[in-house]
Coordinates of C-alpha atoms in Angstrom, one line a residue:
X208 CA 182.4 -32.5 6.2
X209 CA 183.4 -36.5 6.5
X210 CA 179.6 -37.1 7.0
X211 CA 178.8 -34.9 4.1
X212 CA 181.4 -36.6 2.0
X213 CA 179.7 -40.0 2.8
X214 CA 176.4 -38.8 1.9
X215 CA 177.3 -37.3 -1.4
X216 CA 179.2 -40.4 -2.4
X217 CA 175.9 -42.4 -1.9
X218 CA 173.9 -39.6 -3.9
X219 CA 173.5 -39.4 -7.7
X220 CA 176.1 -38.1 -10.0
X221 CA 173.3 -37.4 -12.6
X222 CA 169.7 -37.3 -13.0
X223 CA 169.4 -40.6 -14.2
X224 CA 171.2 -42.3 -11.3
X225 CA 168.5 -40.7 -9.3
X226 CA 165.9 -42.2 -11.2
X227 CA 167.7 -45.6 -10.8
X228 CA 167.8 -45.3 -6.9
X229 CA 164.4 -44.1 -6.8
X230 CA 163.0 -46.9 -9.1
X231 CA 164.9 -49.6 -6.9
X232 CA 163.6 -48.0 -3.8
X233 CA 160.0 -47.4 -4.9
X234 CA 157.2 -49.8 -3.6
X235 CA 159.6 -51.5 -1.3
X236 CA 158.0 -50.1 1.9
X237 CA 154.5 -50.4 1.0
X238 CA 155.1 -53.9 -0.6
X239 CA 156.7 -55.3 2.5
X240 CA 153.9 -54.0 4.6
X241 CA 151.4 -55.9 2.6
X242 CA 153.5 -59.0 2.4
X243 CA 154.1 -59.1 5.8
X244 CA 150.4 -58.5 6.6
X245 CA 149.8 -61.3 4.3
X246 CA 152.1 -63.8 6.0
X247 CA 150.6 -62.7 9.4
X248 CA 147.1 -63.5 8.0
X249 CA 147.9 -66.6 6.8
X250 CA 149.3 -67.5 10.1
X251 CA 146.6 -66.5 12.0
X252 CA 144.0 -68.5 10.0
X253 CA 146.2 -71.5 10.5
X254 CA 146.1 -70.8 14.2
X255 CA 142.3 -70.3 14.1
X256 CA 142.1 -73.4 12.4
X257 CA 144.1 -75.4 14.7
X258 CA 142.1 -73.8 17.7
X259 CA 138.8 -74.8 16.1
X260 CA 139.8 -78.4 15.4
X261 CA 140.9 -78.8 18.9
X262 CA 137.8 -77.1 20.5
X263 CA 135.0 -78.1 18.4
X264 CA 133.4 -81.4 18.8
X265 CA 131.9 -83.3 15.9
X266 CA 128.2 -83.0 16.1
X267 CA 127.8 -86.2 13.9
X268 CA 129.8 -89.0 13.3
X269 CA 129.5 -88.6 9.4
X270 CA 130.7 -85.0 9.5
X271 CA 134.1 -85.0 11.3
X272 CA 135.5 -81.8 13.0
X273 CA 137.9 -81.0 10.2
X274 CA 135.0 -79.8 8.3
X275 CA 134.5 -77.0 10.7
X276 CA 138.2 -76.3 10.5
X277 CA 138.0 -75.8 6.6
X278 CA 135.0 -73.5 6.9
X279 CA 137.0 -71.4 9.7
X280 CA 139.7 -71.0 7.1
X281 CA 137.6 -70.0 4.0
X282 CA 136.8 -66.4 3.7
X283 CA 133.1 -65.8 3.7
X284 CA 131.5 -63.5 1.0
X285 CA 131.7 -59.7 1.6
X286 CA 129.7 -56.9 0.9
X287 CA 132.9 -54.5 0.7
X288 CA 133.2 -51.8 -2.1
X289 CA 136.2 -49.8 -3.3
X290 CA 136.8 -46.9 -1.4
X291 CA 136.9 -45.0 -4.7
X292 CA 135.4 -45.4 -8.2
X293 CA 137.1 -47.2 -10.9
X294 CA 137.3 -43.9 -13.1
X295 CA 138.8 -42.0 -10.2
X296 CA 141.4 -39.1 -10.9
X297 CA 144.9 -39.7 -10.9
X298 CA 145.4 -37.6 -7.8
X299 CA 143.2 -38.2 -4.9
X300 CA 142.3 -35.5 -2.3
X301 CA 144.9 -34.7 0.5
X302 CA 143.7 -35.9 3.8
X303 CA 144.3 -34.5 7.3
X304 CA 145.3 -31.0 7.9
X305 CA 146.9 -29.0 5.0
X306 CA 150.6 -28.5 5.0
X307 CA 152.2 -24.8 4.9
X308 CA 150.3 -22.8 2.2
X309 CA 153.7 -21.8 0.7
X310 CA 155.1 -25.3 0.3
X311 CA 155.3 -26.4 -3.4
X312 CA 153.8 -23.0 -4.6
X313 CA 156.9 -20.8 -5.9
X314 CA 158.6 -20.6 -9.1
X315 CA 162.0 -20.2 -7.9
X316 CA 165.4 -19.7 -9.9
X317 CA 168.8 -20.2 -8.0
X318 CA 172.0 -18.9 -9.3
X319 CA 175.1 -21.1 -10.0
X320 CA 176.9 -21.6 -6.7
X321 CA 180.4 -19.4 -6.9
X322 CA 183.5 -21.7 -7.5
X323 CA 185.3 -20.5 -4.5
X324 CA 184.5 -22.6 -1.5
X325 CA 184.8 -19.3 0.8
X326 CA 182.0 -17.7 -1.0
X327 CA 179.6 -21.0 -1.2
X328 CA 178.4 -20.8 2.6
X329 CA 176.8 -17.3 1.9
X330 CA 175.3 -19.0 -1.3
X331 CA 173.7 -21.7 0.7
X332 CA 172.4 -19.4 3.3
X333 CA 170.6 -17.4 0.4
X334 CA 168.8 -20.6 -1.0
X335 CA 165.0 -20.6 -0.5
X336 CA 163.3 -23.1 1.5
X337 CA 163.5 -26.3 -0.3
X338 CA 159.6 -27.0 0.5
X339 CA 158.6 -24.0 -1.3
X340 CA 159.8 -24.8 -4.6
X341 CA 157.3 -25.8 -7.4
X342 CA 158.1 -29.3 -8.9
X343 CA 159.6 -27.5 -12.1
X344 CA 161.8 -25.3 -10.0
X345 CA 163.0 -28.1 -8.0
X346 CA 163.8 -30.3 -10.8
X347 CA 165.4 -27.3 -12.7
X348 CA 167.6 -26.7 -9.5
X349 CA 168.4 -30.2 -9.0
X350 CA 169.7 -30.6 -12.7
X351 CA 171.8 -27.6 -12.5
X352 CA 173.7 -28.7 -9.2
X353 CA 173.8 -32.4 -10.4
X354 CA 175.7 -31.1 -13.2
X355 CA 178.0 -28.9 -11.1
X356 CA 178.8 -32.4 -9.2
X357 CA 179.2 -34.5 -12.1
X358 CA 181.7 -31.9 -13.6
X359 CA 183.3 -31.6 -10.2
X360 CA 182.6 -27.8 -10.3
X361 CA 181.6 -28.4 -6.6
X362 CA 182.4 -31.6 -4.8
X363 CA 181.3 -33.6 -1.8
X364 CA 183.5 -31.4 0.3
X365 CA 182.3 -28.1 -1.1
X366 CA 180.0 -26.0 1.3
X367 CA 177.5 -26.0 -1.8
X368 CA 177.1 -29.5 -1.5
X369 CA 174.8 -29.1 1.4
X370 CA 172.3 -27.1 -0.8
X371 CA 172.8 -29.9 -3.3
X372 CA 171.8 -32.5 -0.9
X373 CA 168.9 -30.7 0.5
X374 CA 167.3 -30.3 -3.3
X375 CA 168.1 -33.7 -3.7
X376 CA 166.3 -35.0 -0.4
X377 CA 163.1 -33.0 -1.3
X378 CA 163.2 -34.3 -5.1
X379 CA 163.3 -37.7 -3.6
X380 CA 160.6 -37.2 -1.1
X381 CA 158.2 -35.8 -3.4
X382 CA 158.6 -38.7 -5.9
X383 CA 158.5 -41.3 -3.1
X384 CA 155.3 -39.7 -2.2
X385 CA 153.6 -40.0 -5.7
X386 CA 155.3 -43.8 -5.9
X387 CA 153.8 -44.8 -2.3
X388 CA 150.4 -43.4 -3.3
X389 CA 150.2 -45.3 -6.5
X390 CA 151.7 -48.6 -4.5
X391 CA 148.8 -48.3 -1.8
X392 CA 146.2 -47.6 -4.6
X393 CA 147.0 -50.8 -6.5
X394 CA 147.1 -53.1 -3.2
X395 CA 143.5 -51.8 -2.3
X396 CA 142.5 -52.8 -5.8
X397 CA 144.4 -56.1 -5.9
X398 CA 142.7 -57.1 -2.4
X399 CA 139.5 -56.0 -3.6
X400 CA 139.8 -58.3 -6.7
X401 CA 140.9 -61.4 -4.3
X402 CA 138.0 -60.9 -1.9
X403 CA 136.5 -64.2 -3.0
X404 CA 139.7 -66.4 -3.6
X405 CA 139.6 -69.3 -1.7
X406 CA 143.2 -69.2 -0.6
X407 CA 143.0 -69.0 3.2
X408 CA 143.6 -65.4 3.4
X409 CA 141.0 -62.9 4.5
X410 CA 141.5 -60.3 1.8
X411 CA 138.7 -58.0 3.5
X412 CA 141.2 -57.5 6.4
X413 CA 144.0 -56.9 3.8
X414 CA 142.0 -54.4 2.0
X415 CA 141.1 -52.6 5.1
X416 CA 144.9 -52.4 6.1
X417 CA 145.9 -51.4 2.5
X418 CA 143.0 -48.7 2.6
X419 CA 144.4 -47.1 5.8
X420 CA 148.0 -47.0 4.0
X421 CA 146.6 -45.3 1.4
X422 CA 144.9 -42.7 3.5
X423 CA 148.3 -42.3 5.5
X424 CA 149.9 -41.5 2.0
X425 CA 147.5 -38.8 1.2
X426 CA 148.3 -37.4 4.7
X427 CA 151.9 -36.9 3.9
X428 CA 153.0 -33.3 3.7
X429 CA 155.3 -34.0 0.5
X430 CA 152.1 -35.4 -1.3
X431 CA 150.3 -32.3 -0.5
X432 CA 153.1 -30.0 -1.7
X433 CA 153.8 -32.2 -4.7
X434 CA 150.3 -31.6 -6.0
X435 CA 150.1 -28.0 -6.0
X436 CA 151.8 -27.6 -9.2
X437 CA 152.2 -29.9 -12.4
X438 CA 153.9 -33.2 -11.6
X439 CA 154.9 -33.6 -15.2
X440 CA 158.7 -32.4 -14.3
X441 CA 158.9 -35.5 -11.9
X442 CA 158.0 -38.2 -14.5
X443 CA 161.6 -39.1 -15.3
X444 CA 162.3 -39.7 -11.8
X445 CA 159.2 -41.9 -10.6
X446 CA 158.9 -45.5 -10.9
X447 CA 157.7 -47.2 -14.1
X448 CA 154.4 -48.4 -12.4
X449 CA 153.6 -44.9 -11.2
X450 CA 154.2 -43.6 -14.8
X451 CA 152.0 -46.3 -16.3
X452 CA 149.3 -45.4 -13.5
X453 CA 149.1 -41.5 -14.5
X454 CA 149.0 -42.3 -18.3
X455 CA 146.1 -44.6 -17.5
X456 CA 144.2 -42.0 -15.3
X457 CA 144.6 -39.1 -17.5
X458 CA 148.3 -38.1 -17.7
X459 CA 150.8 -35.8 -15.8
X460 CA 150.5 -32.4 -17.1
X461 CA 146.7 -31.4 -15.8
X462 CA 146.6 -34.1 -13.0
X463 CA 147.0 -31.3 -10.4
X464 CA 144.0 -29.1 -11.7
X465 CA 141.5 -32.0 -11.7
X466 CA 138.8 -32.2 -9.0
X467 CA 140.3 -34.9 -7.1
X468 CA 138.5 -38.0 -6.0
X469 CA 137.7 -38.2 -2.5
X470 CA 138.7 -41.4 -0.6
X471 CA 135.9 -43.2 1.3
X472 CA 135.5 -46.1 3.6
X473 CA 138.4 -45.3 5.8
X474 CA 138.4 -48.0 8.5
X475 CA 139.4 -45.6 11.2
X476 CA 136.8 -45.5 14.2
X477 CA 136.0 -42.7 16.1
X478 CA 136.2 -41.4 19.7
X479 CA 135.4 -38.4 21.6
X480 CA 136.5 -35.8 23.8
X481 CA 134.2 -36.3 26.9
X482 CA 134.6 -32.8 28.7
X483 CA 134.2 -30.5 25.4
X484 CA 132.2 -32.5 23.0
X485 CA 134.8 -32.4 20.4
X486 CA 135.0 -35.5 18.0
X487 CA 138.3 -37.6 17.6
X488 CA 139.6 -40.0 15.2
X489 CA 141.1 -43.3 16.2
X490 CA 144.6 -43.2 14.2
X491 CA 145.8 -46.6 15.5
X492 CA 144.9 -49.1 18.4
X493 CA 146.4 -52.3 19.9
X494 CA 145.8 -54.5 23.1
X495 CA 147.5 -51.6 25.1
X496 CA 145.4 -48.6 24.0
X497 CA 145.0 -46.3 20.9
X498 CA 146.3 -43.1 19.4
X499 CA 143.5 -40.5 18.9
X500 CA 143.4 -37.3 17.1
X501 CA 141.2 -34.5 18.5
X502 CA 141.5 -31.2 16.7
X503 CA 144.9 -31.7 15.5
X504 CA 146.5 -33.0 18.6
X505 CA 147.3 -36.8 19.1
X506 CA 146.4 -38.2 22.5
X507 CA 147.6 -41.7 23.5
X508 CA 145.1 -43.8 25.6
X509 CA 146.6 -46.1 27.9
X510 CA 144.2 -48.8 29.0
X511 CA 146.2 -50.3 31.8
X512 CA 147.1 -47.1 33.4
X513 CA 143.5 -45.6 32.6
X514 CA 144.7 -42.2 31.5
X515 CA 145.5 -40.4 28.3
X516 CA 148.7 -38.6 27.4
X517 CA 149.0 -35.5 24.8
X518 CA 151.8 -36.4 22.4
X519 CA 151.8 -34.5 19.2
X520 CA 150.2 -31.2 17.6
X521 CA 149.7 -30.5 13.9
X522 CA 151.0 -27.0 13.7
X523 CA 148.7 -26.0 11.2
X524 CA 145.7 -27.3 13.0
X525 CA 146.2 -24.9 16.0
X526 CA 147.9 -21.8 14.3
X527 CA 146.4 -18.8 15.4
X528 CA 143.7 -20.3 17.6
X529 CA 142.4 -20.7 21.0
X530 CA 143.2 -24.2 21.6
X531 CA 140.8 -26.4 24.0
X532 CA 142.4 -29.6 25.4
X533 CA 139.7 -32.2 26.5
X534 CA 139.8 -33.1 30.2
X535 CA 138.8 -36.6 29.0
X536 CA 139.3 -39.0 25.9
X537 CA 136.1 -41.3 25.5
X538 CA 137.0 -44.5 23.9
X539 CA 135.2 -48.0 23.9
X540 CA 132.8 -46.7 26.3
X541 CA 135.1 -45.5 29.1
X542 CA 136.7 -42.0 30.1
X543 CA 140.3 -41.5 30.2
X544 CA 141.6 -38.2 31.8
X545 CA 144.1 -36.5 30.2
X546 CA 146.8 -36.4 32.9
X547 CA 150.0 -35.8 31.1
X548 CA 151.6 -33.9 27.9
X549 CA 154.5 -34.2 26.1
X550 CA 157.7 -31.8 26.7
X551 CA 157.9 -29.4 24.0
X552 CA 154.3 -29.9 22.9
X553 CA 153.3 -26.3 21.8
X554 CA 157.1 -25.1 21.5
X555 CA 157.6 -22.5 18.7
X556 CA 154.0 -22.8 17.8
X557 CA 151.9 -19.9 16.4
X558 CA 148.9 -20.4 19.0
X559 CA 146.8 -17.6 20.6
X560 CA 145.7 -19.5 23.9
X561 CA 145.4 -23.1 25.1
X562 CA 142.9 -24.1 27.7
X563 CA 144.6 -27.0 29.5
X564 CA 142.9 -30.1 30.8
X565 CA 141.1 -29.9 34.4
X566 CA 142.7 -33.3 34.9
X567 CA 146.5 -32.4 33.9
X568 CA 148.9 -33.3 36.6
X569 CA 152.3 -31.7 35.3
X570 CA 153.2 -29.3 33.0
X571 CA 156.4 -30.6 31.4
X572 CA 159.9 -28.9 30.4
X573 CA 159.7 -26.3 27.4
X574 CA 155.8 -27.2 26.8
X575 CA 155.0 -23.5 25.4
X576 CA 158.7 -22.5 24.6
X577 CA 158.7 -19.7 22.2
X578 CA 155.0 -19.9 21.4
X579 CA 152.9 -17.1 20.7
X580 CA 150.3 -17.7 23.7
X581 CA 148.8 -14.7 25.2
X582 CA 147.3 -16.1 28.1
X583 CA 147.1 -19.2 30.3
X584 CA 145.2 -20.5 33.1
X585 CA 146.9 -23.1 35.2
X586 CA 144.4 -25.8 36.4
X587 CA 144.1 -26.8 40.0
X588 CA 145.0 -30.1 39.0
X589 CA 148.3 -29.2 38.1
X590 CA 150.9 -29.7 40.8
X591 CA 154.3 -29.3 38.9
X592 CA 155.6 -26.8 36.6
X593 CA 158.9 -27.9 34.9
X594 CA 161.8 -25.5 33.6
X595 CA 161.4 -22.9 30.8
X596 CA 157.6 -24.0 30.4
X597 CA 156.6 -20.4 29.1
X598 CA 160.4 -18.9 28.4
X599 CA 160.4 -16.6 25.5
X600 CA 156.6 -16.7 25.3
X601 CA 156.9 -12.7 24.0
X602 CA 153.1 -12.2 23.9
X603 CA 152.2 -13.9 27.2
X604 CA 150.5 -11.2 29.1
X605 CA 148.0 -13.0 31.5
X606 CA 148.9 -16.0 33.9
X607 CA 146.3 -17.2 36.2
X608 CA 146.6 -20.2 38.8
X609 CA 143.3 -21.7 39.9
X610 CA 145.0 -23.4 43.0
X611 CA 146.9 -21.6 46.0
X612 CA 149.0 -24.7 46.3
X613 CA 151.7 -26.1 43.9
X614 CA 154.5 -28.8 44.7
X615 CA 156.9 -27.3 42.4
X616 CA 157.6 -24.3 40.1
X617 CA 160.9 -24.0 38.1
X618 CA 162.2 -21.1 36.4
X619 CA 159.5 -20.8 33.7
X620 CA 159.0 -17.2 32.6
X621 CA 162.1 -16.2 31.2
X622 CA 162.1 -13.7 28.6
X623 CA 158.2 -13.1 28.8
X624 CA 158.4 -9.5 27.8
X625 CA 154.8 -8.8 27.7
X626 CA 154.3 -10.1 31.1
X627 CA 153.3 -7.0 33.5
X628 CA 151.7 -8.6 36.5
X629 CA 151.6 -11.9 38.2
X630 CA 150.3 -13.6 41.3
X631 CA 151.9 -16.8 42.3
X632 CA 150.0 -19.3 44.3
X633 CA 150.3 -18.8 48.2
X634 CA 152.0 -22.1 49.2
X635 CA 154.6 -23.5 46.9
X636 CA 157.0 -26.4 47.8
X637 CA 160.0 -25.5 45.6
X638 CA 160.9 -22.5 43.7
X639 CA 163.8 -22.6 41.4
X640 CA 166.3 -20.0 39.8
X641 CA 165.7 -17.5 37.0
X642 CA 161.8 -17.3 37.4
X643 CA 161.4 -14.0 35.9
X644 CA 164.7 -13.3 34.3
X645 CA 164.3 -10.8 31.5
X646 CA 160.8 -10.0 32.0
X647 CA 161.5 -6.4 31.0
X648 CA 157.9 -5.1 31.5
X649 CA 157.2 -6.8 34.8
X650 CA 156.1 -4.2 37.3
X651 CA 154.1 -6.3 39.8
X652 CA 154.8 -9.6 41.5
X653 CA 153.0 -11.3 44.3
X654 CA 155.4 -14.2 45.7
X655 CA 154.1 -17.5 47.6
X656 CA 153.7 -16.7 51.3
X657 CA 155.7 -19.7 52.6
X658 CA 158.7 -18.7 50.5
X659 CA 162.1 -19.0 52.3
X660 CA 164.5 -18.2 49.6
X661 CA 165.0 -15.9 46.6
X662 CA 166.8 -18.3 44.1
X663 CA 169.6 -16.7 42.0
X664 CA 168.8 -14.2 39.4
X665 CA 164.9 -14.3 40.0
X666 CA 164.4 -11.0 38.8
X667 CA 167.5 -10.2 36.7
X668 CA 166.9 -7.8 33.8
X669 CA 163.4 -7.0 35.1
X670 CA 164.0 -3.4 34.2
X671 CA 160.5 -2.0 35.1
X672 CA 160.3 -3.5 38.3
X673 CA 161.2 -0.9 40.7
X674 CA 159.7 -2.4 44.1
X675 CA 158.5 -5.7 45.3
X676 CA 157.0 -7.1 48.6
X677 CA 159.3 -9.7 49.9
X678 CA 157.4 -12.2 52.3
X679 CA 158.5 -12.2 55.9
X680 CA 159.5 -15.9 55.7
X681 CA 162.5 -15.1 53.4
X682 CA 165.6 -15.3 55.1
X683 CA 168.0 -15.9 51.9
X684 CA 168.8 -14.0 49.0
X685 CA 170.5 -16.0 46.0
X686 CA 173.1 -14.5 43.6
X687 CA 172.3 -11.7 41.2
X688 CA 168.6 -11.8 42.2
X689 CA 168.2 -8.1 41.1
X690 CA 171.2 -8.1 38.5
X691 CA 170.0 -5.3 36.0
X692 CA 166.5 -4.8 37.7
X693 CA 165.2 -1.5 38.0
X694 CA 164.5 -1.7 41.9
X695 CA 164.4 1.3 43.7
X696 CA 163.5 0.4 47.4
X697 CA 163.7 -3.0 48.9
X698 CA 162.9 -4.2 52.4
X699 CA 164.9 -7.1 53.3
X700 CA 164.7 -6.5 57.0
X701 CA 163.9 -10.5 57.5
X702 CA 166.9 -11.7 55.3
X703 CA 169.9 -12.9 57.3
X704 CA 172.0 -14.6 54.5
X705 CA 172.9 -12.8 51.4
X706 CA 174.6 -13.5 47.9
X707 CA 175.6 -10.6 45.7
X708 CA 172.4 -9.3 44.7
X709 CA 173.7 -8.0 41.4
X710 CA 174.1 -4.5 39.8
X711 CA 171.1 -2.3 40.6
X712 CA 172.0 1.3 39.4
X713 CA 168.4 2.6 40.9
X714 CA 168.5 1.2 44.4
X715 CA 168.6 3.7 46.9
X716 CA 166.2 2.8 49.8
X717 CA 167.2 -0.4 51.5
X718 CA 165.7 -2.1 54.9
X719 CA 168.1 -4.5 56.6
X720 CA 167.8 -6.3 59.8
X721 CA 169.4 -4.3 62.8
X722 CA 171.5 -7.7 63.8
X723 CA 173.5 -7.2 60.6
X724 CA 174.6 -3.7 61.5
X725 CA 177.6 -4.7 63.6
X726 CA 178.8 -6.8 60.4
X727 CA 177.7 -4.8 57.6
X728 CA 180.9 -3.2 56.5
X729 CA 182.9 -6.4 56.8
X730 CA 180.6 -9.1 55.6
X731 CA 177.1 -7.6 54.0
X732 CA 178.3 -4.6 52.2
X733 CA 180.0 -6.5 49.3
X734 CA 176.8 -8.1 48.3
X735 CA 175.5 -4.3 47.6
X736 CA 178.8 -3.0 46.3
X737 CA 177.5 -2.9 42.9
X738 CA 174.7 -0.5 43.8
X739 CA 176.3 3.1 43.2
X740 CA 173.5 4.8 45.2
X741 CA 174.3 2.8 48.5
X742 CA 178.1 3.4 48.1
X743 CA 179.7 3.7 51.8
X744 CA 181.6 6.7 52.4
X745 CA 184.9 6.7 54.6
X746 CA 185.3 10.4 56.2
X747 CA 186.9 11.3 59.5
X748 CA 188.2 8.0 60.2
X749 CA 184.9 6.3 60.2
X750 CA 182.4 4.8 57.8
X751 CA 179.2 6.9 56.7
X752 CA 176.1 4.9 55.7
X753 CA 174.2 6.2 52.8
X754 CA 171.0 8.2 53.7
X755 CA 168.7 5.5 52.2
X756 CA 170.2 2.4 54.3
X757 CA 167.9 1.9 57.3
X758 CA 168.4 -0.9 59.8
X759 CA 165.1 -2.5 61.3
X760 CA 164.8 -4.3 64.6
X761 CA 162.0 -6.8 63.3
X762 CA 160.9 -7.6 66.8

């Protein structure tokens, strides 16, 4: 609440104060970028001139080397053209993948928050998503709440101020998106008009940079949602430069209904996904490598390491699809294997399936957490699967391992309620706890042959798992392995070390090693004491074992 108080004190007491803040902030980021680029360009030109002067020997005594220096510092004539016509529409067509279809589309009306603080949290919880308001509804909601703040009907300490803050931030973001677009458009035109200036600056380079900034502004999700309804309600909060721009190019009211001008001439180069033939776009590049986007997934190409890393996914680009991740990214004539992916890469995403690269070495922590994937094939190249990779994947029904060896597999199928059957690789170096915790429809599991221990809670809450073949190499059972499961019969005749296996209401047939019989009552029974059908009885001065308990001589 203290933080909220600081935030509210820095926010607006009125619509006019928002306008002032936006005006002061508008254009700073974009203008600073181009000014910095100009300064760097001038510096580079000076350095090139010095380099030429040092390295170029005069060919004629009457033509000193300084002449070559001057020529190097003067921009050559260029054939560049504007990436858009001079009579373009006020709004440009958005670029990249669309934002959520609901954003910026709804005519919403919100009630005045209750005066009593105790009732305000429920009012905040009932508010629509700020992203869904059309521009008129957003402005109306802001003005109503801003008036509440001005009159101190609500204060920075009021729970309702959270709703006010969210609406304010969204309004600022939409205004900034329009201001940025106009600022970048203006920069492109300015650099184009300065192409032939003899000022020692390569305006062609700056024009390309400005065009890239403009394209990035058109990819902004707030820009995309803002242009889905009339932008006229935002007019009073936009910079004067933006207002003049829209008046010049047709006004505010119908700007969102025009057939938007499509930007051309984007300087981004192309790449490809070698294994699948998918096309890619170079988003940015430097001496270390490049960021390359392929079908909504951004890959970072590392030149020194000669590999690629999947770093980001555009949710709208993969929604409901069978995604194919390439094995290689082709860039500058070379192939870079996709060996790694970011943790949480597909987490919470509505994706049907994902074909992983055949070059991938590891599936990192929570990579598919709570996603909607229905099937997955683990490539033979993968040696490690980290924790919670597929946790809470409610639609996951099919898992296939292409290799029979893994170095490590951490608990990764927790809460996969649609998973019925799975075969793990024959040899796994390390298996961790809770592997199939809460897999309520699991009925069949084939465990690794080299398994030495069933870690804690491996099959806890697997209510439909009635029996399982425990490999002969398993000599230890961890805590709560079968807690709340549906197991009816177990052959644990090779197990010599137990922890409490958990509550197993249906377990009635159990095989144990004969070497444990003499110490069963004193040491072993306690680990099965929560299994009612295996209860010991004390009759006529001695213990009577349950009928389903059998001791087996494994020799």
